[in-house]
PDB file of C-alpha atoms and ligand atoms in Angstrom:
ATOM      1  CA  MET M   1    -164.287  25.902-191.917  1.00  0.00           C
ATOM      2  CA  ASN M   2    -166.657  27.549-190.105  1.00  0.00           C
ATOM      3  CA  LEU M   3    -168.843  25.501-188.160  1.00  0.00           C
ATOM      4  CA  SER M   4    -170.108  28.177-185.714  1.00  0.00           C
ATOM      5  CA  ASN M   5    -173.901  27.951-184.871  1.00  0.00           C
ATOM      6  CA  LYS M   6    -173.690  24.013-185.739  1.00  0.00           C
ATOM      7  CA  VAL M   7    -174.656  21.505-183.250  1.00  0.00           C
ATOM      8  CA  ALA M   8    -173.239  18.263-183.376  1.00  0.00           C
ATOM      9  CA  ILE M   9    -173.925  15.083-182.072  1.00  0.00           C
ATOM     10  CA  VAL M  10    -170.783  12.558-181.455  1.00  0.00           C
ATOM     11  CA  THR M  11    -171.547   9.156-180.511  1.00  0.00           C
ATOM     12  CA  GLY M  12    -168.566   7.216-178.713  1.00  0.00           C
ATOM     13  CA  GLY M  13    -167.131  10.867-178.477  1.00  0.00           C
ATOM     14  CA  ALA M  14    -164.784  10.938-175.387  1.00  0.00           C
ATOM     15  CA  ALA M  15    -162.438   8.209-176.327  1.00  0.00           C
ATOM     16  CA  GLY M  16    -160.226   7.535-179.673  1.00  0.00           C
ATOM     17  CA  ILE M  17    -161.203   8.676-182.962  1.00  0.00           C
ATOM     18  CA  GLY M  18    -164.618   9.892-181.575  1.00  0.00           C
ATOM     19  CA  ARG M  19    -162.525  12.172-178.721  1.00  0.00           C
ATOM     20  CA  ALA M  20    -160.620  13.729-181.773  1.00  0.00           C
ATOM     21  CA  ILE M  21    -163.584  14.392-183.999  1.00  0.00           C
ATOM     22  CA  SER M  22    -165.392  16.094-180.966  1.00  0.00           C
ATOM     23  CA  LEU M  23    -162.453  18.424-180.073  1.00  0.00           C
ATOM     24  CA  GLU M  24    -161.970  19.313-183.953  1.00  0.00           C
ATOM     25  CA  LEU M  25    -165.553  19.913-184.418  1.00  0.00           C
ATOM     26  CA  ALA M  26    -165.353  22.092-181.534  1.00  0.00           C
ATOM     27  CA  LYS M  27    -162.063  23.730-182.599  1.00  0.00           C
ATOM     28  CA  GLN M  28    -164.371  25.083-186.074  1.00  0.00           C
ATOM     29  CA  GLY M  29    -166.842  26.365-183.868  1.00  0.00           C
ATOM     30  CA  ALA M  30    -169.611  23.341-183.652  1.00  0.00           C
ATOM     31  CA  LYS M  31    -171.355  22.833-180.476  1.00  0.00           C
ATOM     32  CA  ILE M  32    -171.025  19.266-179.084  1.00  0.00           C
ATOM     33  CA  VAL M  33    -173.171  16.805-177.909  1.00  0.00           C
ATOM     34  CA  LEU M  34    -170.777  14.516-176.647  1.00  0.00           C
ATOM     35  CA  ASN M  35    -172.251  10.813-176.114  1.00  0.00           C
ATOM     36  CA  TYR M  36    -170.313   8.527-173.700  1.00  0.00           C
ATOM     37  CA  ASN M  37    -171.412   4.853-172.847  1.00  0.00           C
ATOM     38  CA  ARG M  38    -168.814   4.124-169.943  1.00  0.00           C
ATOM     39  CA  SER M  39    -166.144   6.681-170.280  1.00  0.00           C
ATOM     40  CA  GLN M  40    -168.078   9.254-167.861  1.00  0.00           C
ATOM     41  CA  ASP M  41    -164.670  11.070-166.632  1.00  0.00           C
ATOM     42  CA  ALA M  42    -163.159  11.082-169.998  1.00  0.00           C
ATOM     43  CA  ALA M  43    -166.508  12.634-171.242  1.00  0.00           C
ATOM     44  CA  ASN M  44    -166.581  15.421-168.396  1.00  0.00           C
ATOM     45  CA  LEU M  45    -162.936  15.943-168.677  1.00  0.00           C
ATOM     46  CA  LEU M  46    -163.334  16.732-172.644  1.00  0.00           C
ATOM     47  CA  VAL M  47    -166.196  19.131-172.176  1.00  0.00           C
ATOM     48  CA  GLU M  48    -163.938  21.152-169.778  1.00  0.00           C
ATOM     49  CA  GLU M  49    -161.383  20.980-172.409  1.00  0.00           C
ATOM     50  CA  ILE M  50    -163.637  22.290-174.883  1.00  0.00           C
ATOM     51  CA  LYS M  51    -165.037  25.339-172.578  1.00  0.00           C
ATOM     52  CA  SER M  52    -161.700  26.011-171.870  1.00  0.00           C
ATOM     53  CA  LEU M  53    -160.791  26.442-175.487  1.00  0.00           C
ATOM     54  CA  GLY M  54    -163.889  28.812-176.056  1.00  0.00           C
ATOM     55  CA  GLY M  55    -166.500  26.273-177.165  1.00  0.00           C
ATOM     56  CA  ASP M  56    -169.752  24.970-175.761  1.00  0.00           C
ATOM     57  CA  ALA M  57    -170.182  21.369-175.062  1.00  0.00           C
ATOM     58  CA  VAL M  58    -172.491  18.892-173.443  1.00  0.00           C
ATOM     59  CA  ALA M  59    -171.833  15.301-172.319  1.00  0.00           C
ATOM     60  CA  VAL M  60    -174.573  12.631-172.523  1.00  0.00           C
ATOM     61  CA  GLN M  61    -174.474   9.184-171.334  1.00  0.00           C
ATOM     62  CA  ALA M  62    -176.405   6.613-173.897  1.00  0.00           C
ATOM     63  CA  ASP M  63    -175.687   3.199-175.006  1.00  0.00           C
ATOM     64  CA  VAL M  64    -176.578   3.734-179.024  1.00  0.00           C
ATOM     65  CA  SER M  65    -177.260   0.200-178.987  1.00  0.00           C
ATOM     66  CA  LYS M  66    -180.542   1.098-177.054  1.00  0.00           C
ATOM     67  CA  TYR M  67    -183.459   2.616-179.151  1.00  0.00           C
ATOM     68  CA  ASP M  68    -184.755   4.426-176.099  1.00  0.00           C
ATOM     69  CA  ASP M  69    -181.401   5.697-175.324  1.00  0.00           C
ATOM     70  CA  ALA M  70    -180.410   7.222-178.883  1.00  0.00           C
ATOM     71  CA  GLU M  71    -183.855   9.109-178.473  1.00  0.00           C
ATOM     72  CA  ARG M  72    -182.699  10.284-175.146  1.00  0.00           C
ATOM     73  CA  LEU M  73    -179.532  11.274-176.750  1.00  0.00           C
ATOM     74  CA  VAL M  74    -180.778  13.467-179.671  1.00  0.00           C
ATOM     75  CA  GLN M  75    -183.727  14.848-177.363  1.00  0.00           C
ATOM     76  CA  LYS M  76    -180.775  16.116-174.779  1.00  0.00           C
ATOM     77  CA  ALA M  77    -179.059  17.474-177.828  1.00  0.00           C
ATOM     78  CA  ILE M  78    -182.432  19.594-178.811  1.00  0.00           C
ATOM     79  CA  GLU M  79    -183.374  20.749-175.663  1.00  0.00           C
ATOM     80  CA  THR M  80    -179.797  22.194-174.897  1.00  0.00           C
ATOM     81  CA  TYR M  81    -179.045  23.826-178.067  1.00  0.00           C
ATOM     82  CA  GLY M  82    -182.344  23.990-179.972  1.00  0.00           C
ATOM     83  CA  THR M  83    -181.214  22.442-183.267  1.00  0.00           C
ATOM     84  CA  LEU M  84    -179.462  19.510-184.737  1.00  0.00           C
ATOM     85  CA  ASN M  85    -177.297  20.044-187.799  1.00  0.00           C
ATOM     86  CA  ILE M  86    -174.419  16.971-187.396  1.00  0.00           C
ATOM     87  CA  VAL M  87    -174.255  13.562-186.820  1.00  0.00           C
ATOM     88  CA  VAL M  88    -171.222  11.832-186.237  1.00  0.00           C
ATOM     89  CA  ASN M  89    -171.931   8.107-185.402  1.00  0.00           C
ATOM     90  CA  ASN M  90    -169.043   7.158-184.475  1.00  0.00           C
ATOM     91  CA  ALA M  91    -169.137   4.577-181.457  1.00  0.00           C
ATOM     92  CA  GLY M  92    -168.259   0.958-182.289  1.00  0.00           C
ATOM     93  CA  ILE M  93    -166.741  -2.076-180.744  1.00  0.00           C
ATOM     94  CA  THR M  94    -164.871  -5.300-181.777  1.00  0.00           C
ATOM     95  CA  ASP M  95    -165.070  -8.706-180.797  1.00  0.00           C
ATOM     96  CA  ASP M  96    -163.055 -10.766-182.928  1.00  0.00           C
ATOM     97  CA  ALA M  97    -162.940 -14.544-183.697  1.00  0.00           C
ATOM     98  CA  LEU M  98    -163.196 -17.054-186.627  1.00  0.00           C
ATOM     99  CA  ILE M  99    -166.456 -17.959-187.345  1.00  0.00           C
ATOM    100  CA  LEU M 100    -165.633 -21.323-186.075  1.00  0.00           C
ATOM    101  CA  ARG M 101    -165.391 -20.319-182.945  1.00  0.00           C
ATOM    102  CA  MET M 102    -167.365 -17.001-182.819  1.00  0.00           C
ATOM    103  CA  GLN M 103    -170.341 -17.035-180.370  1.00  0.00           C
ATOM    104  CA  GLU M 104    -173.917 -15.851-181.720  1.00  0.00           C
ATOM    105  CA  SER M 105    -173.838 -13.505-178.561  1.00  0.00           C
ATOM    106  CA  GLN M 106    -170.106 -11.746-179.892  1.00  0.00           C
ATOM    107  CA  PHE M 107    -172.098 -11.340-183.593  1.00  0.00           C
ATOM    108  CA  ASN M 108    -175.364  -9.822-182.062  1.00  0.00           C
ATOM    109  CA  ARG M 109    -173.281  -7.135-179.583  1.00  0.00           C
ATOM    110  CA  VAL M 110    -171.111  -6.054-182.702  1.00  0.00           C
ATOM    111  CA  ILE M 111    -174.417  -5.967-184.842  1.00  0.00           C
ATOM    112  CA  ASP M 112    -176.442  -4.092-182.486  1.00  0.00           C
ATOM    113  CA  THR M 113    -173.706  -1.456-181.560  1.00  0.00           C
ATOM    114  CA  ASN M 114    -172.006  -0.926-184.904  1.00  0.00           C
ATOM    115  CA  LEU M 115    -174.945  -1.169-187.009  1.00  0.00           C
ATOM    116  CA  LYS M 116    -178.123  -0.850-185.273  1.00  0.00           C
ATOM    117  CA  GLY M 117    -176.633   1.922-183.259  1.00  0.00           C
ATOM    118  CA  VAL M 118    -176.024   3.986-186.380  1.00  0.00           C
ATOM    119  CA  TRP M 119    -179.699   2.765-187.396  1.00  0.00           C
ATOM    120  CA  ASN M 120    -181.336   4.082-184.291  1.00  0.00           C
ATOM    121  CA  VAL M 121    -179.276   7.320-183.681  1.00  0.00           C
ATOM    122  CA  SER M 122    -180.304   8.358-187.250  1.00  0.00           C
ATOM    123  CA  LYS M 123    -183.648   7.213-186.869  1.00  0.00           C
ATOM    124  CA  HIS M 124    -184.344   9.910-183.829  1.00  0.00           C
ATOM    125  CA  ALA M 125    -182.341  12.811-185.750  1.00  0.00           C
ATOM    126  CA  ALA M 126    -183.717  12.557-189.272  1.00  0.00           C
ATOM    127  CA  LYS M 127    -186.689  14.961-188.231  1.00  0.00           C
ATOM    128  CA  PRO M 128    -184.377  17.517-186.362  1.00  0.00           C
ATOM    129  CA  LEU M 129    -182.099  17.355-189.033  1.00  0.00           C
ATOM    130  CA  LEU M 130    -184.464  17.504-192.171  1.00  0.00           C
ATOM    131  CA  LYS M 131    -185.771  20.959-190.105  1.00  0.00           C
ATOM    132  CA  SER M 132    -182.471  22.400-189.390  1.00  0.00           C
ATOM    133  CA  GLY M 133    -181.795  23.521-192.495  1.00  0.00           C
ATOM    134  CA  TYR M 134    -178.250  22.579-192.744  1.00  0.00           C
ATOM    135  CA  GLY M 135    -177.656  18.562-192.090  1.00  0.00           C
ATOM    136  CA  ARG M 136    -174.696  16.382-192.245  1.00  0.00           C
ATOM    137  CA  ILE M 137    -175.050  12.620-191.254  1.00  0.00           C
ATOM    138  CA  ILE M 138    -171.300  11.266-191.351  1.00  0.00           C
ATOM    139  CA  ASN M 139    -171.099   7.287-189.992  1.00  0.00           C
ATOM    140  CA  ILE M 140    -167.900   5.862-189.668  1.00  0.00           C
ATOM    141  CA  SER M 141    -167.461   2.260-191.154  1.00  0.00           C
ATOM    142  CA  SER M 142    -163.970   0.806-191.852  1.00  0.00           C
ATOM    143  CA  VAL M 143    -161.789  -0.854-194.336  1.00  0.00           C
ATOM    144  CA  SER M 144    -163.246  -4.153-192.839  1.00  0.00           C
ATOM    145  CA  GLY M 145    -166.607  -3.094-194.081  1.00  0.00           C
ATOM    146  CA  VAL M 146    -164.907  -2.690-197.534  1.00  0.00           C
ATOM    147  CA  MET M 147    -162.538  -5.398-198.183  1.00  0.00           C
ATOM    148  CA  GLY M 148    -163.681  -8.342-195.498  1.00  0.00           C
ATOM    149  CA  ASN M 149    -161.076  -8.930-192.552  1.00  0.00           C
ATOM    150  CA  ALA M 150    -160.700 -12.669-191.361  1.00  0.00           C
ATOM    151  CA  GLY M 151    -161.694 -12.918-187.905  1.00  0.00           C
ATOM    152  CA  GLN M 152    -164.014 -10.318-187.721  1.00  0.00           C
ATOM    153  CA  SER M 153    -167.282 -11.485-189.852  1.00  0.00           C
ATOM    154  CA  ASN M 154    -169.242  -9.978-187.157  1.00  0.00           C
ATOM    155  CA  TYR M 155    -167.762  -6.461-187.660  1.00  0.00           C
ATOM    156  CA  SER M 156    -167.148  -6.622-191.226  1.00  0.00           C
ATOM    157  CA  ALA M 157    -170.768  -7.424-191.912  1.00  0.00           C
ATOM    158  CA  ALA M 158    -171.791  -4.462-189.297  1.00  0.00           C
ATOM    159  CA  LYS M 159    -169.408  -2.141-190.948  1.00  0.00           C
ATOM    160  CA  ALA M 160    -170.509  -2.787-194.707  1.00  0.00           C
ATOM    161  CA  GLY M 161    -174.213  -2.752-193.308  1.00  0.00           C
ATOM    162  CA  VAL M 162    -173.325   0.865-192.615  1.00  0.00           C
ATOM    163  CA  ILE M 163    -172.517   1.450-196.075  1.00  0.00           C
ATOM    164  CA  GLY M 164    -175.494   0.314-197.291  1.00  0.00           C
ATOM    165  CA  LEU M 165    -177.472   2.103-194.849  1.00  0.00           C
ATOM    166  CA  THR M 166    -175.116   5.531-195.382  1.00  0.00           C
ATOM    167  CA  LYS M 167    -176.403   5.151-199.470  1.00  0.00           C
ATOM    168  CA  ALA M 168    -180.014   4.575-198.310  1.00  0.00           C
ATOM    169  CA  LEU M 169    -180.372   7.682-195.927  1.00  0.00           C
ATOM    170  CA  ALA M 170    -178.493   9.657-198.543  1.00  0.00           C
ATOM    171  CA  ARG M 171    -181.155   8.767-201.048  1.00  0.00           C
ATOM    172  CA  GLU M 172    -183.914   9.587-198.900  1.00  0.00           C
ATOM    173  CA  PHE M 173    -182.645  12.815-197.586  1.00  0.00           C
ATOM    174  CA  ALA M 174    -180.928  14.219-200.973  1.00  0.00           C
ATOM    175  CA  SER M 175    -184.088  16.164-201.835  1.00  0.00           C
ATOM    176  CA  ARG M 176    -184.135  18.022-198.104  1.00  0.00           C
ATOM    177  CA  GLY M 177    -180.297  19.355-198.262  1.00  0.00           C
ATOM    178  CA  VAL M 178    -179.095  16.652-195.908  1.00  0.00           C
ATOM    179  CA  THR M 179    -176.057  15.026-196.765  1.00  0.00           C
ATOM    180  CA  VAL M 180    -174.929  11.447-195.581  1.00  0.00           C
ATOM    181  CA  ASN M 181    -171.729  10.184-195.851  1.00  0.00           C
ATOM    182  CA  ALA M 182    -169.557   7.345-194.478  1.00  0.00           C
ATOM    183  CA  ILE M 183    -165.741   7.360-193.621  1.00  0.00           C
ATOM    184  CA  ALA M 184    -163.919   4.220-194.105  1.00  0.00           C
ATOM    185  CA  PRO M 185    -160.575   4.173-191.615  1.00  0.00           C
ATOM    186  CA  GLY M 186    -157.722   1.866-191.871  1.00  0.00           C
ATOM    187  CA  PHE M 187    -155.769   0.996-189.052  1.00  0.00           C
ATOM    188  CA  ILE M 188    -155.697   4.177-186.669  1.00  0.00           C
ATOM    189  CA  GLU M 189    -153.880   4.074-183.406  1.00  0.00           C
ATOM    190  CA  THR M 190    -156.419   3.658-180.820  1.00  0.00           C
ATOM    191  CA  GLU M 191    -157.332   1.544-177.549  1.00  0.00           C
ATOM    192  CA  MET M 192    -158.966  -0.638-180.395  1.00  0.00           C
ATOM    193  CA  THR M 193    -155.661  -1.523-182.463  1.00  0.00           C
ATOM    194  CA  LYS M 194    -153.691  -1.774-179.543  1.00  0.00           C
ATOM    195  CA  LYS M 195    -155.323  -5.220-178.566  1.00  0.00           C
ATOM    196  CA  LEU M 196    -153.788  -6.532-182.015  1.00  0.00           C
ATOM    197  CA  PRO M 197    -150.608  -8.606-181.766  1.00  0.00           C
ATOM    198  CA  GLU M 198    -146.905  -7.298-182.737  1.00  0.00           C
ATOM    199  CA  ASP M 199    -146.876  -9.563-185.365  1.00  0.00           C
ATOM    200  CA  VAL M 200    -150.146  -8.733-186.770  1.00  0.00           C
ATOM    201  CA  VAL M 201    -149.365  -5.093-186.442  1.00  0.00           C
ATOM    202  CA  THR M 202    -146.073  -5.472-188.350  1.00  0.00           C
ATOM    203  CA  GLN M 203    -147.834  -7.571-191.231  1.00  0.00           C
ATOM    204  CA  TRP M 204    -150.596  -4.804-191.758  1.00  0.00           C
ATOM    205  CA  GLN M 205    -148.066  -1.842-191.660  1.00  0.00           C
ATOM    206  CA  ALA M 206    -146.224  -3.701-194.783  1.00  0.00           C
ATOM    207  CA  GLN M 207    -149.458  -3.804-196.666  1.00  0.00           C
ATOM    208  CA  ILE M 208    -150.114  -0.110-196.374  1.00  0.00           C
ATOM    209  CA  PRO M 209    -148.510   2.092-198.834  1.00  0.00           C
ATOM    210  CA  LEU M 210    -148.159   4.767-196.460  1.00  0.00           C
ATOM    211  CA  LYS M 211    -146.290   2.266-194.261  1.00  0.00           C
ATOM    212  CA  ARG M 212    -147.711   3.333-190.924  1.00  0.00           C
ATOM    213  CA  PHE M 213    -150.858   3.424-188.782  1.00  0.00           C
ATOM    214  CA  GLY M 214    -153.045   6.700-188.966  1.00  0.00           C
ATOM    215  CA  GLN M 215    -153.676   9.083-186.135  1.00  0.00           C
ATOM    216  CA  ALA M 216    -157.142   9.769-184.738  1.00  0.00           C
ATOM    217  CA  ILE M 217    -156.847  13.173-186.022  1.00  0.00           C
ATOM    218  CA  GLU M 218    -156.459  12.563-189.520  1.00  0.00           C
ATOM    219  CA  VAL M 219    -160.097  10.862-189.251  1.00  0.00           C
ATOM    220  CA  ALA M 220    -161.212  14.140-187.497  1.00  0.00           C
ATOM    221  CA  HIS M 221    -160.377  16.147-190.211  1.00  0.00           C
ATOM    222  CA  ALA M 222    -162.184  14.155-192.806  1.00  0.00           C
ATOM    223  CA  VAL M 223    -165.033  14.798-190.546  1.00  0.00           C
ATOM    224  CA  VAL M 224    -164.658  18.202-190.338  1.00  0.00           C
ATOM    225  CA  PHE M 225    -164.396  18.546-194.080  1.00  0.00           C
ATOM    226  CA  LEU M 226    -167.840  16.507-194.903  1.00  0.00           C
ATOM    227  CA  SER M 227    -169.283  18.354-192.098  1.00  0.00           C
ATOM    228  CA  SER M 228    -168.634  21.585-193.785  1.00  0.00           C
ATOM    229  CA  GLU M 229    -170.134  23.780-196.891  1.00  0.00           C
ATOM    230  CA  LEU M 230    -167.075  22.436-198.708  1.00  0.00           C
ATOM    231  CA  ALA M 231    -168.652  19.256-198.881  1.00  0.00           C
ATOM    232  CA  SER M 232    -172.105  20.518-200.050  1.00  0.00           C
ATOM    233  CA  TYR M 233    -171.795  18.417-203.502  1.00  0.00           C
ATOM    234  CA  ILE M 234    -170.686  14.989-201.657  1.00  0.00           C
ATOM    235  CA  THR M 235    -173.342  12.845-200.852  1.00  0.00           C
ATOM    236  CA  GLY M 236    -173.727   8.809-200.348  1.00  0.00           C
ATOM    237  CA  HIS M 237    -169.854   8.754-200.831  1.00  0.00           C
ATOM    238  CA  THR M 238    -167.587   6.513-198.261  1.00  0.00           C
ATOM    239  CA  LEU M 239    -164.269   8.179-198.041  1.00  0.00           C
ATOM    240  CA  GLU M 240    -161.455   5.805-197.050  1.00  0.00           C
ATOM    241  CA  VAL M 241    -158.904   7.557-194.813  1.00  0.00           C
ATOM    242  CA  ASP M 242    -156.338   4.140-194.565  1.00  0.00           C
ATOM    243  CA  GLY M 243    -153.126   5.421-196.212  1.00  0.00           C
ATOM    244  CA  GLY M 244    -153.782   3.628-199.273  1.00  0.00           C
ATOM    245  CA  ILE M 245    -154.587   0.246-198.334  1.00  0.00           C
ATOM    246  CA  VAL M 246    -157.846  -0.066-200.465  1.00  0.00           C
ATOM    247  CA  MET M 247    -157.449   1.006-203.678  1.00  0.00           C
TER     248      MET M 247
HETATM  249  P1  NAP P   1    -162.087   3.372-179.138  1.00  0.00           P
HETATM  250  O1  NAP P   1    -161.043   3.854-178.652  1.00  0.00           O
HETATM  251  O2  NAP P   1    -162.206   1.578-178.742  1.00  0.00           O
HETATM  252  O3  NAP P   1    -163.429   3.863-178.909  1.00  0.00           O
HETATM  253  C1  NAP P   1    -164.854   3.551-178.573  1.00  0.00           C
HETATM  254  C2  NAP P   1    -165.766   4.027-178.484  1.00  0.00           C
HETATM  255  O4  NAP P   1    -166.964   3.709-178.876  1.00  0.00           O
HETATM  256  C3  NAP P   1    -165.589   5.042-177.231  1.00  0.00           C
HETATM  257  O5  NAP P   1    -165.621   6.260-177.124  1.00  0.00           O
HETATM  258  C4  NAP P   1    -166.940   4.080-176.509  1.00  0.00           C
HETATM  259  O6  NAP P   1    -167.703   4.623-175.605  1.00  0.00           O
HETATM  260  C5  NAP P   1    -167.830   4.079-177.731  1.00  0.00           C
HETATM  261  N1  NAP P   1    -168.553   3.092-177.838  1.00  0.00           N
HETATM  262  C6  NAP P   1    -168.674   1.694-177.945  1.00  0.00           C
HETATM  263  N2  NAP P   1    -169.655   1.092-177.641  1.00  0.00           N
HETATM  264  C7  NAP P   1    -170.911   2.106-177.102  1.00  0.00           C
HETATM  265  C8  NAP P   1    -172.330   2.372-177.061  1.00  0.00           C
HETATM  266  N3  NAP P   1    -172.873   0.888-176.833  1.00  0.00           N
HETATM  267  N4  NAP P   1    -172.802   3.458-177.152  1.00  0.00           N
HETATM  268  C9  NAP P   1    -172.041   4.489-177.204  1.00  0.00           C
HETATM  269  N5  NAP P   1    -170.934   4.561-177.254  1.00  0.00           N
HETATM  270  C10 NAP P   1    -170.156   3.197-177.533  1.00  0.00           C
HETATM  271  O7  NAP P   1    -162.339   3.012-180.332  1.00  0.00           O
HETATM  272  P2  NAP P   1    -162.083   3.624-181.709  1.00  0.00           P
HETATM  273  O8  NAP P   1    -160.575   3.295-182.386  1.00  0.00           O
HETATM  274  O9  NAP P   1    -161.879   5.228-181.692  1.00  0.00           O
HETATM  275  O10 NAP P   1    -163.233   3.577-182.573  1.00  0.00           O
HETATM  276  C11 NAP P   1    -163.855   4.591-183.350  1.00  0.00           C
HETATM  277  C12 NAP P   1    -164.540   4.119-184.413  1.00  0.00           C
HETATM  278  O11 NAP P   1    -163.991   3.945-185.596  1.00  0.00           O
HETATM  279  C13 NAP P   1    -165.438   2.708-184.311  1.00  0.00           C
HETATM  280  O12 NAP P   1    -166.712   2.828-185.180  1.00  0.00           O
HETATM  281  C14 NAP P   1    -164.461   1.936-185.071  1.00  0.00           C
HETATM  282  O13 NAP P   1    -165.547   0.373-185.468  1.00  0.00           O
HETATM  283  C15 NAP P   1    -163.998   2.813-185.989  1.00  0.00           C
HETATM  284  N6  NAP P   1    -162.463   2.329-186.739  1.00  0.00           N
HETATM  285  C16 NAP P   1    -161.651   2.365-186.093  1.00  0.00           C
HETATM  286  C17 NAP P   1    -160.497   1.833-186.348  1.00  0.00           C
HETATM  287  C18 NAP P   1    -159.107   2.060-185.719  1.00  0.00           C
HETATM  288  O14 NAP P   1    -158.371   1.357-186.360  1.00  0.00           O
HETATM  289  N7  NAP P   1    -159.223   2.203-184.629  1.00  0.00           N
HETATM  290  C19 NAP P   1    -160.372   1.520-187.999  1.00  0.00           C
HETATM  291  C20 NAP P   1    -161.660   1.679-188.637  1.00  0.00           C
HETATM  292  C21 NAP P   1    -162.722   1.954-187.802  1.00  0.00           C
HETATM  293  P3  NAP P   1    -167.126   4.476-173.997  1.00  0.00           P
HETATM  294  O15 NAP P   1    -165.709   4.252-173.690  1.00  0.00           O
HETATM  295  O16 NAP P   1    -168.193   5.548-173.108  1.00  0.00           O
HETATM  296  O17 NAP P   1    -168.038   3.345-173.627  1.00  0.00           O
END
């Protein structure tokens, strides 16, 4: 899947699933605008790794929940590489609690990053993507947004919102050749799922038909496919990468 001469922004691209996405897109030849919020050292190391593999990447600090930061991120992509083809809205956080205990601040923080963040980056990326002649937006949702998850009213709402946003943008951009899709990962081994208690992990694993948590690279492979020419007739879709937990 040749993505050479394509320019990709990956939000939260230095850690976890985002790191795997940045690396896999780079291996297919895409130039990576690697966004991070706090993980500066990891971002710089990954830029070096991509360059050592013969690729090209630049690290850009931006908090996607902030409208102006998202604008600066997109501007930096255009200044550095002159165009923008692929946006992977991957940045996300959890802040779990049952609604009886959840504070308003927990709700707002998760919505601001996981939903508003996707809108902020898409809003600023829209013009350059439409101009570029080859555009892809891939939003990382979650099975929690598809089936709901107790203790995650904030996260499930944000991730379901991402699916609605994906479909709206798919309709807005379809006539201009820009596809917009979502990926809904199930349980993937990253820092995010390391926080889960052992008994919760065992219970969930028992319910996954493939009987294991996924790896970040298994999500990255789906992103590479949706970014490529091979996915040219797919838009507004949510692809579950979840070991079969949602079916
Ligand atoms: P992770 O290891 O905790 O990484 C989260 C990433 O998001 C980090 O790179 C972080 O950047 C970035 N981020 C957080 N807040 C940000 C902000 N305000 N602005 C910019 N970047 C920000 O999590 P992960 O498991 O890789 O999750 C990646 C995505 O997949 C998320 O959207 C998550 O909801 C989704 N997902 C994960 C799973 C799973 O099982 N792991 C399942 C379904 C969906 P810094 O470190 O630089 O702050």
